[in-house]
Coordinates of C-alpha atoms in Angstrom, one line a residue:
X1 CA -15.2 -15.6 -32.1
X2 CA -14.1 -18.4 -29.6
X3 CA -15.7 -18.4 -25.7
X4 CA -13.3 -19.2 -24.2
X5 CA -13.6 -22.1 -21.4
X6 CA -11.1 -20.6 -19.2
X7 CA -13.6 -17.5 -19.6
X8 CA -16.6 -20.0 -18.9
X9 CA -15.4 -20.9 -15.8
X10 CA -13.9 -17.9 -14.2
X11 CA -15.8 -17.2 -11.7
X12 CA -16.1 -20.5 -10.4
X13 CA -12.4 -20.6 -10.0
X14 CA -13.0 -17.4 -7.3
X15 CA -13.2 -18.0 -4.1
X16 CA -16.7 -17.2 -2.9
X17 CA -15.5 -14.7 -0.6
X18 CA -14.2 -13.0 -3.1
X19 CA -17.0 -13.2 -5.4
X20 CA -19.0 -11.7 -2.6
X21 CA -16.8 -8.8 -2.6
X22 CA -16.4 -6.0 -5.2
X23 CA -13.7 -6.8 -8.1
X24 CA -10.2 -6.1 -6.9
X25 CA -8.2 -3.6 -8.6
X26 CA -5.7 -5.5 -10.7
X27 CA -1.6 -3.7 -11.0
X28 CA 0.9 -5.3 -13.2
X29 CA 4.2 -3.9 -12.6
X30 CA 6.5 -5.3 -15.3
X31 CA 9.6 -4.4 -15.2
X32 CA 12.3 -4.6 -18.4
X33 CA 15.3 -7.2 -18.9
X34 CA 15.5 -8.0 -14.7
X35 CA 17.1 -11.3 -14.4
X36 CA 16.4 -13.5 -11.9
X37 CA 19.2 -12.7 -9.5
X38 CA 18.8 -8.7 -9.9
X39 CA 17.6 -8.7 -6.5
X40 CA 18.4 -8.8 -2.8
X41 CA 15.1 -11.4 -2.5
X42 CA 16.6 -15.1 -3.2
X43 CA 13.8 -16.4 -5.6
X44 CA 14.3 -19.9 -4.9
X45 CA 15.3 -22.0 -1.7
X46 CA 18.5 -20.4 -1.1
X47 CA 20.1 -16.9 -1.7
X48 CA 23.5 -16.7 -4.0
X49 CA 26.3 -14.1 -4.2
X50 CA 24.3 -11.8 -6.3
X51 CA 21.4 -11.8 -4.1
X52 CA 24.0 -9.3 -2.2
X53 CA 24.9 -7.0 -4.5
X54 CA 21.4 -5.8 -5.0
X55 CA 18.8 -3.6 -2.6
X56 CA 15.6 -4.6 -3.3
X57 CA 13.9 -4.0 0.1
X58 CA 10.2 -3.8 -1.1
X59 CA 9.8 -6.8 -3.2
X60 CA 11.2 -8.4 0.0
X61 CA 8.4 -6.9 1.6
X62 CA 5.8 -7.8 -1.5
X63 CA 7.2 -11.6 -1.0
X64 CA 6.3 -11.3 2.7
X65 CA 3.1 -10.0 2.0
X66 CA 2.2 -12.4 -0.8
X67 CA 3.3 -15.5 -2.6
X68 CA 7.0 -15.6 -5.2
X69 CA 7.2 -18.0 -7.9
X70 CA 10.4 -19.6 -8.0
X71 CA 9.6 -20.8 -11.8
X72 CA 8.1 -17.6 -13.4
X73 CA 8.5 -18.1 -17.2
X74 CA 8.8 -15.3 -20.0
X75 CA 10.3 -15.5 -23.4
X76 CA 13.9 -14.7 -24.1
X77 CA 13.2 -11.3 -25.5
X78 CA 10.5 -8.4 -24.4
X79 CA 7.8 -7.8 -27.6
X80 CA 6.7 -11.3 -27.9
X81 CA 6.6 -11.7 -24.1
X82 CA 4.6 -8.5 -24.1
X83 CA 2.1 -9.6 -26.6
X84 CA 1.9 -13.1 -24.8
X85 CA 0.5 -10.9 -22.1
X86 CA -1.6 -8.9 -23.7
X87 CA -3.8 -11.7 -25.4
X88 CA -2.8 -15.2 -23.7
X89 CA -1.6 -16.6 -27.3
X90 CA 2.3 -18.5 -26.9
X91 CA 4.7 -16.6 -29.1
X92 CA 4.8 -19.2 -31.4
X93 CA 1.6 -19.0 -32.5
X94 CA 1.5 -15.5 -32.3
X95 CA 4.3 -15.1 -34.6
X96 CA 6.2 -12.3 -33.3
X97 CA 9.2 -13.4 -32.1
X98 CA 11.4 -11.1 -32.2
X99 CA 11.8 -7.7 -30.9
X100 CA 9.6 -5.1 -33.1
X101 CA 11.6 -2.1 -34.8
X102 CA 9.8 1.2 -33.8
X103 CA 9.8 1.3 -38.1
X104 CA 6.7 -0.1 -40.1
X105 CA 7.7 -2.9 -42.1
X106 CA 11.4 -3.2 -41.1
X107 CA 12.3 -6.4 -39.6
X108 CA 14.7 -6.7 -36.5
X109 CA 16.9 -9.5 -37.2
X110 CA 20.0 -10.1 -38.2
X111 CA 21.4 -10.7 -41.4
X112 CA 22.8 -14.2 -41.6
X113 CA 24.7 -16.5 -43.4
X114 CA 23.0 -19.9 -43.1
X115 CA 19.4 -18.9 -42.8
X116 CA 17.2 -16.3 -45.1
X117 CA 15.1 -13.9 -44.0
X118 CA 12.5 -15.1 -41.7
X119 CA 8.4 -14.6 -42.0
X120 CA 7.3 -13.5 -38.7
X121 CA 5.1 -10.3 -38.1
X122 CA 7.5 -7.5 -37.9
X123 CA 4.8 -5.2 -36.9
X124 CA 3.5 -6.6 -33.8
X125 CA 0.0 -7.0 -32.2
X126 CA -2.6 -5.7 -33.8
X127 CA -6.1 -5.1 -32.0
X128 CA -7.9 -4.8 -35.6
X129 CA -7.5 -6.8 -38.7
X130 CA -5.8 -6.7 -41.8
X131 CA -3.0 -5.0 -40.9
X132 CA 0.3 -6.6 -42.6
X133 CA 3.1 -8.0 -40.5
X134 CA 1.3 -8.0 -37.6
X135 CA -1.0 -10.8 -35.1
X136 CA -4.9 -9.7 -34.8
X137 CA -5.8 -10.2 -30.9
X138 CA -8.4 -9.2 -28.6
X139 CA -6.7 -7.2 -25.7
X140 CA -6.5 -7.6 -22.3
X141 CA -7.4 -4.2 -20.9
X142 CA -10.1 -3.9 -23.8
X143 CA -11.5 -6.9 -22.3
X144 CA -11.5 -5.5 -18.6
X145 CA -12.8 -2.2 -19.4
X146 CA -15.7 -3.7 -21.1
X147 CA -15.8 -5.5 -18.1
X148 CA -16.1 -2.2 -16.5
X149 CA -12.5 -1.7 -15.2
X150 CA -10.4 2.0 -15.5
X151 CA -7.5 1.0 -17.6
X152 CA -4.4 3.1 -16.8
X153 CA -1.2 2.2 -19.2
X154 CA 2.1 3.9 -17.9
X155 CA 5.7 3.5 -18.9
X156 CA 6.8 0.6 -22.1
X157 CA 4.2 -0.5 -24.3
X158 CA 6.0 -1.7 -27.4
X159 CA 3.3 -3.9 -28.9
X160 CA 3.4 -2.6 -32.0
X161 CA 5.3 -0.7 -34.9
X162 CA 4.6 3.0 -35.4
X163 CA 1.9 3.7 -38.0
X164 CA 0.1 0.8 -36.8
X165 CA -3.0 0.2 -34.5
X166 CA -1.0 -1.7 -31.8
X167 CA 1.8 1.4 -31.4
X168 CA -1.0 3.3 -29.3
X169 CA -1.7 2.1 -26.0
X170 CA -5.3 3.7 -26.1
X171 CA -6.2 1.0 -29.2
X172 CA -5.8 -1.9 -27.0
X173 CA -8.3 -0.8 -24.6
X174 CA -6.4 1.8 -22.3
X175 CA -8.3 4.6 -20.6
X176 CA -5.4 6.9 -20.0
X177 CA -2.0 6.0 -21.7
X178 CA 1.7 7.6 -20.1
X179 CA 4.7 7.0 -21.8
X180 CA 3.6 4.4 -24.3
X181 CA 4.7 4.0 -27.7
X182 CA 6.4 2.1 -30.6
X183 CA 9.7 2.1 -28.8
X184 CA 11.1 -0.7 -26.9
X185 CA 13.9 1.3 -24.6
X186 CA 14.8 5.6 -23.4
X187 CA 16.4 7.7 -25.4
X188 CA 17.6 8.3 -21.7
X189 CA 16.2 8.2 -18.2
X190 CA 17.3 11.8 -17.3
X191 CA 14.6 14.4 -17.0
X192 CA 17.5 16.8 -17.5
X193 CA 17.7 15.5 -21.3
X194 CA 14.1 15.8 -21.4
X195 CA 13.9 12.2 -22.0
X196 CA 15.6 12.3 -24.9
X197 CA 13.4 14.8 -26.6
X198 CA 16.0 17.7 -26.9
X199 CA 15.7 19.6 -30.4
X200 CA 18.0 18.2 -33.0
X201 CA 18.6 15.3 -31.1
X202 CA 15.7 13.4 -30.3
X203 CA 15.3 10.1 -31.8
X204 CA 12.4 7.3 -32.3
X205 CA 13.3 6.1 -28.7
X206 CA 12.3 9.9 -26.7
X207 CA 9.9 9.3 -24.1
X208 CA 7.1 10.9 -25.1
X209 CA 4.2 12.8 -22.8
X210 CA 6.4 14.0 -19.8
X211 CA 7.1 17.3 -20.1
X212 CA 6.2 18.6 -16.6
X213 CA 9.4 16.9 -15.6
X214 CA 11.8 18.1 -18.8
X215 CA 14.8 20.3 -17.5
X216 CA 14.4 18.7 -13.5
X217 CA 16.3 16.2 -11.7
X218 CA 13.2 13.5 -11.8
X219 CA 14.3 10.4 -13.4
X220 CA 12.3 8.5 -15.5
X221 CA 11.4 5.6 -13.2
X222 CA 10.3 8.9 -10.8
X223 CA 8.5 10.5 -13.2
X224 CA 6.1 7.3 -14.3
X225 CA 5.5 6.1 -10.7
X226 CA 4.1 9.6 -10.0
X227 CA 1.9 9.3 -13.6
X228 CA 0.8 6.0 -12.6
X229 CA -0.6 7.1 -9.1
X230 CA -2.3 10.4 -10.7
X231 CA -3.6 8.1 -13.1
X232 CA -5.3 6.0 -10.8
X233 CA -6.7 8.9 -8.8
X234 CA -10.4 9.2 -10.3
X235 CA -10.8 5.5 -10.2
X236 CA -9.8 5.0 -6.2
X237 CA -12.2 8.6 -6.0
X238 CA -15.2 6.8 -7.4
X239 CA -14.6 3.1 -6.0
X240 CA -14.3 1.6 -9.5
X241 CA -12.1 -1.0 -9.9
X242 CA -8.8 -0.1 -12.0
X243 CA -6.0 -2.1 -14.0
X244 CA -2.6 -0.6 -13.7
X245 CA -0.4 -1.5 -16.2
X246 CA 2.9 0.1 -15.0
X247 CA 5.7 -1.2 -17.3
X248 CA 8.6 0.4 -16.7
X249 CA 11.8 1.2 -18.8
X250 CA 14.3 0.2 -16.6
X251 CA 16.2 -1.6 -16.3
X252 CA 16.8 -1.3 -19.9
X253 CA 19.9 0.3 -21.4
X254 CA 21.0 2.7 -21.7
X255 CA 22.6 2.0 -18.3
X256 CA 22.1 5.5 -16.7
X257 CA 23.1 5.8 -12.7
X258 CA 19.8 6.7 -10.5
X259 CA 22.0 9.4 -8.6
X260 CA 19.1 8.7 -5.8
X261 CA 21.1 5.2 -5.1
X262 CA 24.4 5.5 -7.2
X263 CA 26.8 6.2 -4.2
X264 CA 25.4 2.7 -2.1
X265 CA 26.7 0.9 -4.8
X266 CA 29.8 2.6 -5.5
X267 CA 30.8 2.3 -1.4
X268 CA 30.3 -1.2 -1.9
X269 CA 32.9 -1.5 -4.4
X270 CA 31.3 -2.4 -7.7
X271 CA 32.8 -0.6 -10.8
X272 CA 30.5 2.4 -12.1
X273 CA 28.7 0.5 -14.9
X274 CA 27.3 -2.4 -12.6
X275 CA 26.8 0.6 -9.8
X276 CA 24.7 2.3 -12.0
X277 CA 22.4 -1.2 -12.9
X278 CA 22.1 -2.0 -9.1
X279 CA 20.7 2.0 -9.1
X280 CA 18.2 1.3 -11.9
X281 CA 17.5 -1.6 -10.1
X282 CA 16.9 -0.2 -6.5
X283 CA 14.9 2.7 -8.4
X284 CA 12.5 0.2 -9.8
X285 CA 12.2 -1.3 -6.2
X286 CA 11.4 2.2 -4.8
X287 CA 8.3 2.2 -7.5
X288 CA 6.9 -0.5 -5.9
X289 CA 7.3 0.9 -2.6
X290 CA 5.7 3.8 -3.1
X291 CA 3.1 2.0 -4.9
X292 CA 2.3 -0.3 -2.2
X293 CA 2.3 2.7 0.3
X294 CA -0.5 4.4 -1.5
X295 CA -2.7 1.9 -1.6
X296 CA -2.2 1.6 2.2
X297 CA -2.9 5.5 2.4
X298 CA -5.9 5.2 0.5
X299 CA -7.2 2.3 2.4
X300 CA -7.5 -0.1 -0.9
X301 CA -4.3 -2.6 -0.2
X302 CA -6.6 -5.4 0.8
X303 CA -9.0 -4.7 -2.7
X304 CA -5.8 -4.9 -4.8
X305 CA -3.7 -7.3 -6.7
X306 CA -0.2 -6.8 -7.6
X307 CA 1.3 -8.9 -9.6
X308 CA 5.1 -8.2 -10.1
X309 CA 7.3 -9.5 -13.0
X310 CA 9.7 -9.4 -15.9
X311 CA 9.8 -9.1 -19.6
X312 CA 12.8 -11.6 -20.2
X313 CA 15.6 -12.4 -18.6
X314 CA 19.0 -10.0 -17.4
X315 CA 21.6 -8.4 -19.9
X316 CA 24.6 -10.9 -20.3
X317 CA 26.3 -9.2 -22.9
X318 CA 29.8 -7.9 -22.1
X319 CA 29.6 -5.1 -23.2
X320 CA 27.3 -3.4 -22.2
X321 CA 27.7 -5.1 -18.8
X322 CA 30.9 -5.5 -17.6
X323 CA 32.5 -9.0 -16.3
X324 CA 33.0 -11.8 -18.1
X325 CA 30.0 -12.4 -20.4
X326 CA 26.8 -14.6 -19.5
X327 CA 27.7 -14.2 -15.8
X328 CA 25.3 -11.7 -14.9
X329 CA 22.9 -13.9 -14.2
X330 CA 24.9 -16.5 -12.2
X331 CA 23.7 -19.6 -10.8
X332 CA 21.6 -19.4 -14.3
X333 CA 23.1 -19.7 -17.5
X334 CA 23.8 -16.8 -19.9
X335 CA 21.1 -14.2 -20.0
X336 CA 18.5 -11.9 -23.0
X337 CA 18.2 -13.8 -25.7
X338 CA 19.1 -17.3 -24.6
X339 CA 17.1 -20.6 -24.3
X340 CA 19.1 -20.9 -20.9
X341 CA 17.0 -20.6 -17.6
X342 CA 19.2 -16.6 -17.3
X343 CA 17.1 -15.7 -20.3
X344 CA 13.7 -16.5 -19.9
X345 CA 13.5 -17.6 -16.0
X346 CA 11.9 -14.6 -14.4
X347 CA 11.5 -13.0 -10.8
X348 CA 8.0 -13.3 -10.1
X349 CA 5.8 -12.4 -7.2
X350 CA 1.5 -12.0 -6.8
X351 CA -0.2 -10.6 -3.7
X352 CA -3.7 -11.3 -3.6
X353 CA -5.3 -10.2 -0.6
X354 CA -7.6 -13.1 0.7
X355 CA -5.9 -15.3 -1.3
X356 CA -2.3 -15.9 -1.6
X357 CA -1.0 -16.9 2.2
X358 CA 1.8 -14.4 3.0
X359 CA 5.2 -15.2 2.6
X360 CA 4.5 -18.4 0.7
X361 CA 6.6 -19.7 -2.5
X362 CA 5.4 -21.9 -5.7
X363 CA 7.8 -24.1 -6.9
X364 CA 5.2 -25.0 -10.0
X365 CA 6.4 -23.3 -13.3
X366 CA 3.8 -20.5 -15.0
X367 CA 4.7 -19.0 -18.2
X368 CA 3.9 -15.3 -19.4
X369 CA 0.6 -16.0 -21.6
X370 CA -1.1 -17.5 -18.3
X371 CA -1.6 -14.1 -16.8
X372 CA -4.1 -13.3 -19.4
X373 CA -7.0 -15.6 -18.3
X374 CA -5.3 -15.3 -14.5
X375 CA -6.3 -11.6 -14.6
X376 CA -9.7 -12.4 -16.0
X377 CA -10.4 -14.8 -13.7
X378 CA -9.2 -12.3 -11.0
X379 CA -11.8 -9.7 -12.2
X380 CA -14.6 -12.6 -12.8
X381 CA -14.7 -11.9 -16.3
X382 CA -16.6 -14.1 -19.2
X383 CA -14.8 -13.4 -22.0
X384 CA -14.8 -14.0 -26.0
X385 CA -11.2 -13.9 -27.8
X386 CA -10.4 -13.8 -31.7
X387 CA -7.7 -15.4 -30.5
X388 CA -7.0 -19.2 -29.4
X389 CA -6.0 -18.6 -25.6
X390 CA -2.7 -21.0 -24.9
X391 CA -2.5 -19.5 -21.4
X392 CA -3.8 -21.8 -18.2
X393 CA -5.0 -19.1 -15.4
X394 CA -2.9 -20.2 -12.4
X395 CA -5.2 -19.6 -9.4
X396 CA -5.6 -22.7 -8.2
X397 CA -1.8 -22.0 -7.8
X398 CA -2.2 -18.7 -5.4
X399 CA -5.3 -20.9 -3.7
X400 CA -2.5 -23.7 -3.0
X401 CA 1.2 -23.6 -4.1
X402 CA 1.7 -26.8 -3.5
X403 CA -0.7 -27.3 -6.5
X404 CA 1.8 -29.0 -9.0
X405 CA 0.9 -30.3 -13.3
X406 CA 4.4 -32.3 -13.6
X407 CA 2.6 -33.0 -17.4
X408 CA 2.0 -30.0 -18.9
X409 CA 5.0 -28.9 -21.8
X410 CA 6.2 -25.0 -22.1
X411 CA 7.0 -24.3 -25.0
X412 CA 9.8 -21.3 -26.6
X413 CA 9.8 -20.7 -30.6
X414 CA 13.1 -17.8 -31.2
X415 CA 13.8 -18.6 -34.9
X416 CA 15.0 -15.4 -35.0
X417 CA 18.8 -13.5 -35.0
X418 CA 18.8 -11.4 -32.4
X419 CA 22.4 -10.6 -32.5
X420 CA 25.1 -10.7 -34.9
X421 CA 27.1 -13.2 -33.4
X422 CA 25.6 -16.6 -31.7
X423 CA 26.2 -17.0 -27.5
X424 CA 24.7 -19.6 -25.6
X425 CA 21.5 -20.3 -25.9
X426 CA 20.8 -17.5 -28.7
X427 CA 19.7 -17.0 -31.5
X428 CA 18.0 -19.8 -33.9
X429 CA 16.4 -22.3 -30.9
X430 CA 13.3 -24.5 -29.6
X431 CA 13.0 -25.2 -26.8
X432 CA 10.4 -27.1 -24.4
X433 CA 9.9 -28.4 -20.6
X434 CA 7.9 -30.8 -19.0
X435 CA 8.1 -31.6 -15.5
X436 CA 11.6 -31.6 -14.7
X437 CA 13.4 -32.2 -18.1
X438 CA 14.1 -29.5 -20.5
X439 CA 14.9 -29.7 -24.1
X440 CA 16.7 -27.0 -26.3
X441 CA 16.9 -27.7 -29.9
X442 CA 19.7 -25.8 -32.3
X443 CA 18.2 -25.7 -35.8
X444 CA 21.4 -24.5 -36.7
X445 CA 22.8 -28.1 -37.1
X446 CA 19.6 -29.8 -35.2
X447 CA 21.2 -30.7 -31.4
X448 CA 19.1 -31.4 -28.6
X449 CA 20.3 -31.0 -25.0
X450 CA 18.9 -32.2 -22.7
X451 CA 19.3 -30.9 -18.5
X452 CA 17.3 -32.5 -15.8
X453 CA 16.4 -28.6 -14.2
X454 CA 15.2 -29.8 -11.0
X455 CA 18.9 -31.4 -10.3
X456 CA 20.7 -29.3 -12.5
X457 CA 20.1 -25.0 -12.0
X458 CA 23.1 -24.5 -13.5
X459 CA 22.4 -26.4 -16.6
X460 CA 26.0 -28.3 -16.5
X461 CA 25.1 -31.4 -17.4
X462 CA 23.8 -32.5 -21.3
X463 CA 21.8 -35.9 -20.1
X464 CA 20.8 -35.9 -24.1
X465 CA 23.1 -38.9 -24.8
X466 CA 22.3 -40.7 -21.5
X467 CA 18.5 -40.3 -22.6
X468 CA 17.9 -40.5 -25.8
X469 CA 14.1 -42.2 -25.5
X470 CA 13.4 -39.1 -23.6
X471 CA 15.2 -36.3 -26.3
X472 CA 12.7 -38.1 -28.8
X473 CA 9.7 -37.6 -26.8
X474 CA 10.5 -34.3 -26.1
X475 CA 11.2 -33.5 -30.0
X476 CA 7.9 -35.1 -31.1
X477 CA 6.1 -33.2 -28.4
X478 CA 7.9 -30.1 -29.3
X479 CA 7.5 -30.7 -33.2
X480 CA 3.6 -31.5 -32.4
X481 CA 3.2 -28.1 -30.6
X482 CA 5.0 -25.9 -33.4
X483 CA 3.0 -27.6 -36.3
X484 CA -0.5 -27.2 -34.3
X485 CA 0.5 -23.4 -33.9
X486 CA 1.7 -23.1 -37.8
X487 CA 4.8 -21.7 -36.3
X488 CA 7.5 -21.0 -38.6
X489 CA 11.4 -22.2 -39.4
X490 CA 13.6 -20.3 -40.9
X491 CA 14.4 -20.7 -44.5
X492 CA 18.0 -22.4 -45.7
X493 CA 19.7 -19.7 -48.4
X494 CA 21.2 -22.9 -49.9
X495 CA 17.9 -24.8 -50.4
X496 CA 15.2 -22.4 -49.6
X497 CA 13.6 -25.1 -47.4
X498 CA 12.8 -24.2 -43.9
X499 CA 15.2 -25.3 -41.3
X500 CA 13.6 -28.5 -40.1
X501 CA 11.7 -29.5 -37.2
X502 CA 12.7 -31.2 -34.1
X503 CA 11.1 -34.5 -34.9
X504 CA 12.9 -34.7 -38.5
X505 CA 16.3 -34.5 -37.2
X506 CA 18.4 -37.7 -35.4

């Protein structure tokens, strides 16, 4: 069992106002496969075309409130960014990294033609040991409700395979669980399909524990925001601090119109798929609206935390999206799945009451495993992990934006095939950043590019040949990173070597 030092120090990192004060009540609302542009709030300095398409009027009003991060990291793909979350470990030490099949013991990849299967844990997080295929971690909301929070999980878990500890919300340290399983998307979003769970026809991916809303008009983003606030009834009732975990489906396929918002879209002009995304997408922002409105009701907005995000970046495939593929996410590059700033660069916003100055913006990158000793710090919690914590909490961050580590290296590990047929960006890449230089390595054929981010959005320009003293710093550093976390390559069919790293290729 480690202490943690981030856990050491957390309550020195609280302002003593806030220490003075009873814990805030901590909501995560994480939303699935939003890309950075899926949203009428420009995330950096300046809006972009996209920024138009979308209605997104109460994370406009969250940003005004509270502070958006205009370099809000996750990992190309939801499952390891969700278990980044849930115990502060980087996906390449945690080993999964990959989407986890609702299935025990049946790996998600691809089948390919260069590489062999890969060793990673099929089966998720785990928060026991011994279980095969999967990472053993110490929870997040176990940690706050020993900590005496009310832990309230509502919507897509999808830490863990069925038949395993981590499929069940309520084993990583959940109070009251909505919603949450094995699965990673709806068997559909319609309450008048029951959520999928129709006799006959129900699959793996049915939305379980709704029935109050089966055969009605509710749809599913509806029917969890409605959970989620009865869910945090009996805590607000007693004045005891709560974590909401609200992680919603959407905007996940299947791409289902939100009839609530459909037509908006449709007047505007854009063809019924992408008129029936921007619905999921002005759905989600309603969530958060009537979120926020409760806790002004109930007279707890200035005791709370929200702290919005998303799981990886935007759908680029076309299809299901329609348009010319890995445009979805334009001025970013490609989309799900890819190494490219459109699949892991995230919209990210935090409002902490006291704390964050409203209407501010961080230009200082965070990655998804630092909300794990963020919220701990939050809550004031000392805590002791299983787990080696890779997370940095980011306070000092919401205490001043303009705090800035140009040093510190992010690292991504996806030696995975996530689908059958390489894009840009996906499938089978390292990648790291530090400061404003980003490297993606290919261990396809080991290439490195190279793109100076701060200059280069768009990621337009390979500097790799212009800078090759750089590309080998960055490749050691990478190399140095993956062999400290014993992460692992992917094995050659025609050697059975694994695919090598960074450092060992020109």
């Amino acid at each position: 069992m480690k202490l943690s030092f981030i856990g050491l120090i957390a309550g020195l990192l609280l302002p003593v106002t806030m220490q003075a004060q009873q814990r805030p009540n901590v909501i995560v609302f994480l939303v699935d496969d939003m890309g950075w542009m899926d949203t009428s709030l420009p995330m950096g300095d300046s809006a972009y075309p996209l920024n138009k398409r979308y209605y997104t009027p109460n994370m406009e009003r969250l940003a005004a409130e509270g502070m958006k991060f205009s370099q809000a990291y996750a990992t190309p793909v939801c499952t390891p960014t969700r278990v980044s979350l849930m115990t502060g470990m980087n996906a390449a030490r945690h080993r999964v990294t990959n989407w986890t099949s609702p299935v025990r013991d049946r790996s998600s990849d691809n089948p390919d033609d260069q590489f062999g299967p890969l060793d990673w844990n099929i089966n998720g997080c785990s928060p026991v040991p011994g279980v095969p295929g999967t990472v053993y971690a110490t929870p997040l909301p176990q940690l706050l409700r020993d900590a005496g929070y009310f832990t309230v999980h509502v919507g897509k878990a999808h830490w863990g395979a069925q038949g395993t500890p981590g499929a069940n919300p309520y084993n990583f340290g959940f109070t009251v669980n909505v919603a949450g399983h094995a699965a990673g998307h709806p068997q559909s979003y319609l309450g008048t399909e029951n959520y999928g769970n129709i006799p006959g026809k129900a699959s793996v991916q049915a939305v379980p524990d709704l029935q109050q809303y089966h055969g009605t008009d509710t749809f599913l983003t509806e029917a969890l925001t409605l959970e989620a606030l009865k869910s945090i009834e009996t805590p607000v009732k007693n004045k005891q601090p709560f974590f909401l975990h609200l992680a919603h489906y959407t905007v996940h396929v299947p791409i289902q119109g939100d009839k609530r918002f459909l037509q908006r879209y449709l007047d505007a002009g854009l063809d019924t798929l992408e008129a029936k995304y921007a619905s999921l997408v002005e759905g989600m922002d309603k969530s958060l609206g009537d979120i926020m409105d409760y806790l002004k009701k109930k007279n707890i907005d200035r005791q709370t935390v929200i702290i919005f995000m998303s799981d990886n970046g935007g759908l680029s495939l076309a299809p299901p999206r329609t348009g010319a593929p890995h445009t979805q996410n334009a001025p970013l590059k490609a989309g799900k799945g890819s190494m490219y700033e459109g699949g892991i660069r995230e919209p990210m916003i935090v409002k902490w009451p006291g704390v964050t100055k409203a209407g501010t913006m961080a230009k200082q990158y965070v990655m998804i495993e630092d909300f794990f000793p963020t919220i701990l710090a939050m809550a004031g919690v000392r805590y002791k992990t299983v787990q080696q914590v890779d997370g940095r909490s980011f306070v000092n961050i919401l205490q001043n934006p303009r705090s800035a580590d140009s040093t510190r290296p992010l690292v991504w590990h996806y030696p995975n095939k996530w689908v059958p047929r390489d894009g840009p960006g996906i499938n089978y890449k390292s990648t790291i950043r530090q400061g404003r230089w980003k490297m993606i390595y290919n261990m396809r054929d080991g290439k490195k590019e190279l793109y100076d981010i701060e200059a280069d959005l768009r990621e337009s320009n390979d500097l790799s040949a212009a800078n090759p003293a750089k590309v080998k710093a960055l490749s050691a550093l990478l190399s140095d990173r993956l062999r400290e976390w014993n992460a692992q390559m992917p094995p050659l069919k025609n050697t059975g070597k694994a695919a090598p790293f960074p450092d060992e290729t020109e």
